[in-house]
Coordinates of C-alpha atoms in Angstrom, one line a residue:
M888 CA 0.0 0.0 0.0
T889 CA 1.4 3.4 -1.0
D890 CA 1.6 6.1 1.7
L891 CA -1.1 8.6 0.6
I892 CA -0.2 11.1 3.3
P893 CA 2.3 13.1 1.1
V894 CA -0.1 13.1 -1.9
I895 CA -3.2 14.2 0.1
S896 CA -1.2 16.8 1.9
G897 CA -0.4 18.4 -1.5
L898 CA -4.0 18.3 -2.7
S899 CA -5.9 19.3 0.4
K900 CA -7.6 22.7 0.6
K901 CA -9.5 24.7 3.2
T902 CA -13.3 25.0 2.7
D903 CA -16.3 25.7 4.9
S904 CA -17.8 22.1 4.5
K905 CA -18.0 19.9 7.6
I906 CA -17.1 16.2 8.0
V907 CA -18.3 13.9 10.8
L908 CA -16.6 10.6 11.2
V909 CA -18.5 8.2 13.5
V910 CA -16.5 5.2 14.6
L911 CA -18.7 2.4 16.1
D912 CA -15.9 0.6 17.7
G913 CA -15.8 -3.1 16.8
V914 CA -19.2 -3.0 15.1
G915 CA -18.6 -5.7 12.6
G916 CA -19.9 -9.1 13.7
L917 CA -20.8 -12.7 12.9
P918 CA -23.9 -14.9 13.3
M919 CA -23.9 -16.8 16.6
T920 CA -25.3 -19.8 14.7
P921 CA -25.0 -20.7 11.0
G922 CA -27.6 -18.8 9.0
G923 CA -28.5 -16.5 11.9
P924 CA -28.1 -12.7 11.9
T925 CA -25.1 -10.7 12.8
E926 CA -25.5 -8.0 15.5
L927 CA -26.1 -5.3 12.9
E928 CA -28.6 -7.5 11.2
A929 CA -30.4 -8.3 14.4
A930 CA -30.6 -4.7 15.5
K931 CA -33.7 -2.6 14.8
T932 CA -32.1 0.5 13.2
P933 CA -34.7 2.4 11.2
F934 CA -32.7 5.6 11.0
L935 CA -29.5 3.9 9.9
D936 CA -31.5 1.9 7.4
A937 CA -33.0 5.1 5.9
L938 CA -29.6 6.7 5.8
A939 CA -28.0 3.7 4.1
A940 CA -30.6 3.8 1.4
Q941 CA -29.4 7.3 0.6
S942 CA -25.6 6.7 0.9
Q943 CA -22.6 4.9 -0.5
L944 CA -21.6 1.7 1.3
G945 CA -18.7 -0.7 1.1
Q946 CA -16.2 -2.5 3.2
L947 CA -12.8 -1.6 4.7
E948 CA -9.8 -3.8 5.6
L949 CA -7.9 -1.7 8.1
V950 CA -4.5 -3.4 7.9
G951 CA -4.6 -6.2 5.3
P952 CA -6.4 -9.4 4.3
G953 CA -6.6 -11.8 7.2
I954 CA -4.9 -9.4 9.6
T955 CA -6.8 -8.7 12.9
P956 CA -6.3 -5.0 13.8
G957 CA -5.8 -3.6 17.2
S958 CA -7.7 -0.5 18.0
G959 CA -4.7 1.7 17.5
P960 CA -3.8 0.5 14.0
G961 CA -7.5 0.4 13.1
H962 CA -8.0 4.1 14.0
L963 CA -4.7 5.1 12.4
S964 CA -5.9 3.5 9.2
L965 CA -9.3 5.3 9.3
F966 CA -7.4 8.6 9.8
G967 CA -5.4 7.9 6.7
Y968 CA -2.1 6.7 8.3
D969 CA -1.1 3.3 7.0
P970 CA -0.5 1.3 10.3
L971 CA 2.3 -0.6 8.7
I972 CA 4.2 2.6 8.2
Y973 CA 3.0 4.7 11.1
T974 CA 3.2 2.5 14.2
V975 CA 2.4 3.2 17.8
G976 CA 1.9 1.0 20.8
R977 CA -1.2 1.0 23.0
G978 CA 0.8 2.2 26.0
A979 CA 1.7 5.6 24.5
L980 CA -1.9 6.1 23.3
S981 CA -3.3 5.4 26.7
A982 CA -0.7 7.5 28.5
V983 CA -1.2 10.5 26.3
G984 CA -4.9 10.0 26.5
I985 CA -4.9 10.5 30.3
G986 CA -2.5 13.5 30.1
V987 CA 0.8 11.8 30.9
K988 CA 3.7 13.5 29.2
L989 CA 6.2 11.1 27.7
N990 CA 9.9 12.0 27.3
A991 CA 12.4 10.6 24.8
G992 CA 13.5 7.2 26.0
D993 CA 10.6 6.5 28.3
V994 CA 8.4 3.4 27.7
A995 CA 4.7 3.3 28.4
V996 CA 2.8 0.0 28.8
R997 CA -0.9 -0.7 28.7
G998 CA -2.0 -3.1 31.4
N999 CA -5.1 -5.1 32.2
F1000 CA -5.9 -6.1 35.8
A1001 CA -6.7 -9.8 35.8
T1002 CA -8.0 -12.6 38.0
L1003 CA -5.4 -15.4 38.5
G1004 CA -6.0 -18.8 40.0
G1005 CA -3.8 -20.3 42.7
D1006 CA -1.5 -21.9 40.1
R1007 CA -1.2 -18.4 38.3
T1008 CA -3.4 -19.5 35.4
V1009 CA -5.5 -16.6 34.0
L1010 CA -9.2 -17.0 35.0
D1011 CA -10.4 -13.6 33.7
R1012 CA -8.3 -11.3 31.5
R1013 CA -10.3 -8.3 32.7
A1014 CA -10.9 -9.1 36.4
G1015 CA -14.6 -8.9 35.9
R1016 CA -14.4 -5.4 34.6
P1017 CA -14.0 -3.6 37.9
S1018 CA -15.3 -0.1 38.3
T1019 CA -12.9 2.8 37.7
E1020 CA -13.1 3.5 41.4
K1021 CA -11.9 0.0 42.2
N1022 CA -9.1 0.5 39.7
E1023 CA -8.0 3.7 41.5
E1024 CA -7.9 1.7 44.8
I1025 CA -5.7 -1.0 43.2
V1026 CA -3.4 1.5 41.6
A1027 CA -2.9 3.2 45.0
K1028 CA -1.8 -0.2 46.4
L1029 CA 0.6 -0.7 43.5
R1030 CA 2.0 2.8 43.9
A1031 CA 2.7 2.1 47.5
A1032 CA 4.5 -1.1 46.6
I1033 CA 6.3 -0.1 43.4
S1034 CA 7.8 3.3 42.9
E1035 CA 11.1 2.2 41.3
I1036 CA 12.8 -0.9 40.1
D1037 CA 16.6 -1.1 39.8
S1038 CA 16.8 2.7 40.1
T1039 CA 14.3 3.2 37.3
P1040 CA 11.3 5.4 38.3
V1041 CA 8.0 3.7 37.8
E1042 CA 4.7 5.6 37.4
I1043 CA 1.3 3.8 37.6
Y1044 CA -2.0 5.4 36.4
T1045 CA -5.6 4.5 36.2
E1046 CA -7.1 4.4 32.7
S1047 CA -10.6 3.0 33.2
E1048 CA -12.3 -0.1 34.4
H1049 CA -9.7 -2.9 34.2
R1050 CA -7.2 -0.9 32.2
F1051 CA -4.1 0.9 33.7
V1052 CA -0.9 2.4 32.4
V1053 CA 2.7 2.0 33.6
V1054 CA 5.4 4.4 32.5
F1055 CA 9.1 3.4 33.0
R1056 CA 11.1 6.6 33.0
A1057 CA 14.4 6.5 31.2
G1058 CA 17.6 7.7 32.9
T1059 CA 20.8 8.5 30.9
E1060 CA 20.1 5.6 28.6
P1061 CA 16.8 5.3 26.6
L1062 CA 14.7 2.2 27.2
G1063 CA 13.8 -0.1 24.3
A1064 CA 10.2 -0.9 23.6
H1065 CA 10.5 -4.2 21.6
I1066 CA 9.0 -6.5 24.2
S1067 CA 6.7 -9.5 24.0
D1068 CA 3.3 -9.5 25.6
V1069 CA 2.8 -10.7 29.2
D1070 CA -0.9 -11.1 28.3
P1071 CA -1.5 -14.5 26.7
Q1072 CA -4.8 -13.2 25.4
V1073 CA -6.5 -16.5 26.4
T1074 CA -7.6 -17.9 29.8
G1075 CA -6.4 -21.2 31.3
V1076 CA -2.7 -20.5 31.0
P1077 CA -0.3 -18.4 33.1
P1078 CA 0.9 -15.0 32.2
R1079 CA 3.9 -15.1 29.9
D1080 CA 7.4 -13.8 30.7
A1081 CA 8.3 -10.6 28.9
Q1082 CA 11.0 -11.3 26.3
A1083 CA 13.2 -8.6 24.7
G1084 CA 13.1 -8.3 20.9
D1085 CA 16.5 -6.6 20.8
E1086 CA 19.5 -5.8 23.1
A1087 CA 18.2 -2.3 23.8
S1088 CA 15.0 -3.7 25.2
Q1089 CA 16.5 -6.2 27.6
K1090 CA 16.5 -3.9 30.5
T1091 CA 12.8 -3.0 29.9
A1092 CA 11.9 -6.7 29.7
N1093 CA 13.6 -7.2 33.1
L1094 CA 11.7 -4.2 34.5
V1095 CA 8.4 -5.6 33.3
N1096 CA 8.9 -9.1 34.7
E1097 CA 9.9 -7.7 38.1
F1098 CA 6.9 -5.4 38.1
V1099 CA 4.6 -8.4 37.4
K1100 CA 6.2 -10.3 40.3
R1101 CA 5.9 -7.4 42.8
A1102 CA 2.3 -6.6 41.6
E1103 CA 1.1 -10.1 42.3
A1104 CA 2.6 -10.0 45.8
A1105 CA 1.0 -6.6 46.5
L1106 CA -2.4 -7.8 45.3
S1107 CA -2.3 -11.4 46.8
A1108 CA -5.1 -10.6 49.3
E1109 CA -7.4 -9.3 46.6
P1110 CA -10.2 -11.9 45.7
Q1111 CA -10.6 -10.8 42.1
V1112 CA -8.1 -8.1 41.0
N1113 CA -4.9 -10.1 41.8
G1114 CA -2.8 -10.1 38.7
V1115 CA -1.6 -7.8 35.9
L1116 CA -1.2 -8.5 32.1
F1117 CA 0.8 -6.2 29.8
R1118 CA 0.8 -5.6 26.1
G1119 CA 1.3 -2.5 23.8
Y1120 CA 4.8 -1.2 24.8
S1121 CA 5.7 2.0 23.2
D1122 CA 8.1 4.9 23.2
V1123 CA 7.2 8.4 22.0
P1124 CA 5.8 8.4 18.4
H1125 CA 5.8 11.3 16.0
F1126 CA 3.2 11.6 13.2
P1127 CA 2.5 14.1 10.5
Q1128 CA -0.2 16.4 12.0
F1129 CA -3.8 16.1 10.9
S1130 CA -4.1 19.8 10.3
D1131 CA -1.0 19.9 8.0
V1132 CA -2.1 16.9 6.0
Y1133 CA -5.8 17.7 5.5
R1134 CA -6.1 21.4 6.2
L1135 CA -8.8 20.6 8.7
T1136 CA -9.6 22.1 12.1
S1137 CA -10.3 18.8 13.9
A1138 CA -11.9 17.7 17.1
C1139 CA -12.1 14.4 19.0
I1140 CA -15.3 13.4 20.9
A1141 CA -14.4 10.2 22.8
G1142 CA -14.7 8.9 26.3
Y1143 CA -11.9 6.3 26.6
P1144 CA -8.4 7.6 27.1
M1145 CA -6.8 5.5 24.4
Y1146 CA -8.8 7.0 21.6
K1147 CA -8.3 10.5 23.0
G1148 CA -4.6 9.7 23.1
L1149 CA -4.5 8.7 19.4
A1150 CA -6.4 11.7 18.3
S1151 CA -4.0 13.9 20.3
L1152 CA -1.0 12.3 18.8
V1153 CA -2.2 13.2 15.3
G1154 CA -3.1 16.7 16.4
M1155 CA -6.8 16.7 17.0
N1156 CA -8.2 18.9 19.7
V1157 CA -9.8 16.6 22.4
L1158 CA -13.1 18.0 23.6
D1159 CA -14.4 17.7 27.1
V1160 CA -17.3 15.2 27.2
D1161 CA -19.9 14.7 29.9
S1162 CA -20.5 11.0 29.3
V1163 CA -21.5 8.4 31.8
E1164 CA -20.4 4.8 30.8
D1165 CA -19.7 6.0 27.3
A1166 CA -23.3 7.0 26.7
P1167 CA -23.6 8.8 23.4
E1168 CA -25.9 11.5 24.6
G1169 CA -23.1 13.4 26.3
K1170 CA -21.0 13.1 23.1
L1171 CA -23.8 14.4 21.1
D1172 CA -24.1 17.4 23.4
A1173 CA -20.4 18.1 22.8
L1174 CA -20.9 17.9 19.1
K1175 CA -23.7 20.4 19.1
R1176 CA -21.8 22.8 21.5
E1177 CA -18.7 22.9 19.3
W1178 CA -20.3 22.6 15.9
D1179 CA -19.4 26.1 14.7
N1180 CA -15.7 25.8 15.9
Y1181 CA -14.5 22.8 13.8
D1182 CA -14.8 21.4 10.3
F1183 CA -13.9 17.8 11.2
F1184 CA -15.3 15.7 14.1
F1185 CA -14.1 12.2 15.2
F1186 CA -17.1 10.8 17.1
H1187 CA -16.2 7.6 18.9
V1188 CA -18.7 5.0 20.4
K1189 CA -16.9 2.3 22.5
K1190 CA -19.6 0.0 23.9
T1191 CA -20.2 -1.7 20.6
D1192 CA -16.8 -3.1 21.0
S1193 CA -16.7 -4.0 24.7
T1194 CA -20.0 -5.8 24.6
G1195 CA -18.6 -7.9 21.7
E1196 CA -15.5 -8.6 23.7
D1197 CA -17.7 -9.9 26.5
G1198 CA -19.4 -12.2 24.0
N1199 CA -22.7 -10.6 24.8
F1200 CA -24.6 -10.6 21.5
D1201 CA -27.8 -9.0 22.9
A1202 CA -25.9 -6.2 24.7
K1203 CA -24.1 -5.4 21.5
V1204 CA -27.3 -5.2 19.6
A1205 CA -28.7 -2.9 22.2
K1206 CA -25.7 -0.5 21.9
I1207 CA -26.2 -0.4 18.1
E1208 CA -29.8 0.4 18.6
L1209 CA -28.9 3.1 21.1
F1210 CA -26.7 4.8 18.6
D1211 CA -29.5 4.6 16.0
S1212 CA -31.8 6.4 18.4
I1213 CA -29.5 9.5 18.5
L1214 CA -28.8 9.5 14.7
P1215 CA -31.6 12.0 13.9
E1216 CA -30.1 14.6 16.2
L1217 CA -26.7 14.2 14.5
L1218 CA -28.3 14.4 11.1
A1219 CA -30.1 17.6 12.1
L1220 CA -26.8 19.3 12.2
N1221 CA -26.6 18.7 8.5
P1222 CA -23.0 17.7 8.1
D1223 CA -21.8 18.0 4.5
V1224 CA -20.2 14.5 4.8
L1225 CA -21.1 11.8 7.3
A1226 CA -19.2 8.6 7.6
I1227 CA -20.2 5.6 9.8
V1228 CA -17.7 2.8 10.2
G1229 CA -15.9 0.4 12.6
D1230 CA -12.2 0.4 13.4
H1231 CA -12.3 -3.5 13.4
S1232 CA -14.8 -6.2 13.8
T1233 CA -15.5 -7.7 17.3
P1234 CA -18.0 -10.5 16.8
S1235 CA -19.7 -11.7 20.0
K1236 CA -19.2 -15.2 18.7
L1237 CA -15.5 -14.8 19.0
A1238 CA -15.5 -12.4 22.0
S1239 CA -12.4 -10.7 20.5
H1240 CA -11.3 -8.6 17.6
S1241 CA -11.3 -10.3 14.2
W1242 CA -9.9 -10.0 10.7
H1243 CA -13.3 -9.5 9.0
P1244 CA -13.7 -6.3 6.9
V1245 CA -15.9 -3.6 8.5
P1246 CA -18.9 -2.0 6.8
V1247 CA -18.5 1.7 5.9
L1248 CA -21.2 4.2 5.0
I1249 CA -20.5 7.6 3.4
H1250 CA -23.4 10.1 3.0
S1251 CA -22.9 13.3 1.0
E1252 CA -24.6 15.4 -1.7
Y1253 CA -22.1 14.1 -4.2
G1254 CA -22.4 10.3 -3.7
R1255 CA -23.6 8.0 -6.5
S1256 CA -26.6 5.8 -6.2
D1257 CA -26.1 2.6 -4.3
A1258 CA -27.8 -0.8 -4.1
A1259 CA -27.4 -1.2 -0.3
E1260 CA -30.5 -0.7 1.8
R1261 CA -29.2 -1.3 5.4
F1262 CA -26.0 -0.7 7.3
T1263 CA -25.1 -4.3 7.7
E1264 CA -22.2 -6.5 6.6
K1265 CA -24.2 -8.2 3.8
E1266 CA -25.6 -4.9 2.5
A1267 CA -22.1 -3.4 2.5
V1268 CA -20.9 -6.1 0.1
K1269 CA -23.5 -4.7 -2.4
G1270 CA -22.3 -1.1 -2.0
S1271 CA -20.6 1.0 -4.7
L1272 CA -17.5 1.6 -2.6
G1273 CA -16.4 -2.0 -2.8
L1274 CA -13.7 -3.5 -0.6
R1275 CA -10.9 -0.9 0.1
H1276 CA -8.0 -0.4 2.4
G1277 CA -8.8 1.7 5.5
T1278 CA -6.5 4.5 4.4
A1279 CA -8.8 5.2 1.4
L1280 CA -11.5 6.5 3.8
M1281 CA -10.1 10.0 4.5
P1282 CA -9.4 10.8 0.8
L1283 CA -13.0 9.8 0.0
L1284 CA -14.3 12.0 2.8
M1285 CA -12.2 14.9 1.6
A1286 CA -13.3 14.4 -2.0
N1287 CA -17.0 14.2 -1.0
A1288 CA -16.5 17.4 1.0
L1289 CA -14.9 19.1 -2.1
K1290 CA -11.7 19.6 -0.2
L1291 CA -9.2 18.0 -2.7
E1292 CA -7.6 19.7 -5.6
K1293 CA -7.1 17.8 -8.9
Y1294 CA -4.0 15.7 -9.1
G1295 CA -1.8 16.5 -12.1
A1296 CA -2.4 18.6 -15.2

């Protein structure tokens, strides 16, 4: 895949038109039984259906055929940054998203609190999804037990629910971030030892393994939150800025720190959102409040993903229907271009991210007629957009908003 960022940067122009990119996280799904509906097909979505009948539909592969995207690569692809070229670990996204400043040579790590059995096998990779308040209580215990390891300062932060962030601060020598995951990403086996991918990362791997050991000791009396799992190590990334590439004044409307961190890294302004449990109503209020101040809005909905990760088909259907219920208020703002898409698929049947392409919808005055009648996986296959790489989305949105100059003579 060719890096389109330099090309689009040379073609982008400033106009008054407005673009809204809605990411229904993990929205793609699968039938629970052969011949049954996916979550999108099972959901009652009259407003999405009506919009689909007036829009262009298709499918996106965020990384490549058969490759299951993480949330970071998935979103980078949607923003036009090829995730095979522009890489960033989950740790940096989470750290920046909660306002932690990373310095050159530091390594940030994304952690899950977990439930371990007496033999250290993983019983629950998310420790029953504890409340953020419980997370803060556990983080306080860990801070009391672990402030430095081998003279390396260690900082521990709450992200949300079962998620937390650890930052290992570099001294005179930078820390390497090429480390294997502690999280086995399955239950019934013990956490893995962190392994260094290169010589520069050996010290970091040692720090991670010692942290895991001390954390389990500090949490041994906890009945449920008694282990830690790590993945997504990263140092400080540097990306071309969204405003420079697209000539857009952009805003992020998201609740979870990781997505705010990613938006911040590419230069979007992260808006304050009054949102309980990622409810879309507070995000819609922020969109209305800031409508006149920006020409691009990234509007993120998380619970379509986390319900899928929990394997809860009915709950995921309900979250899709909840978004559908607020769609008329979003459409009343009359965006020039509206896109609705997932950053990856999270089928309840798999209870995890998957490699399946995600449906995408683009609505604008300049879209051609389309055969699709609903926003579902099957209908997206009928759509005029076809199957495209995720990085094609932003150029298509820019073109539909009349924000791209002609290429060549």
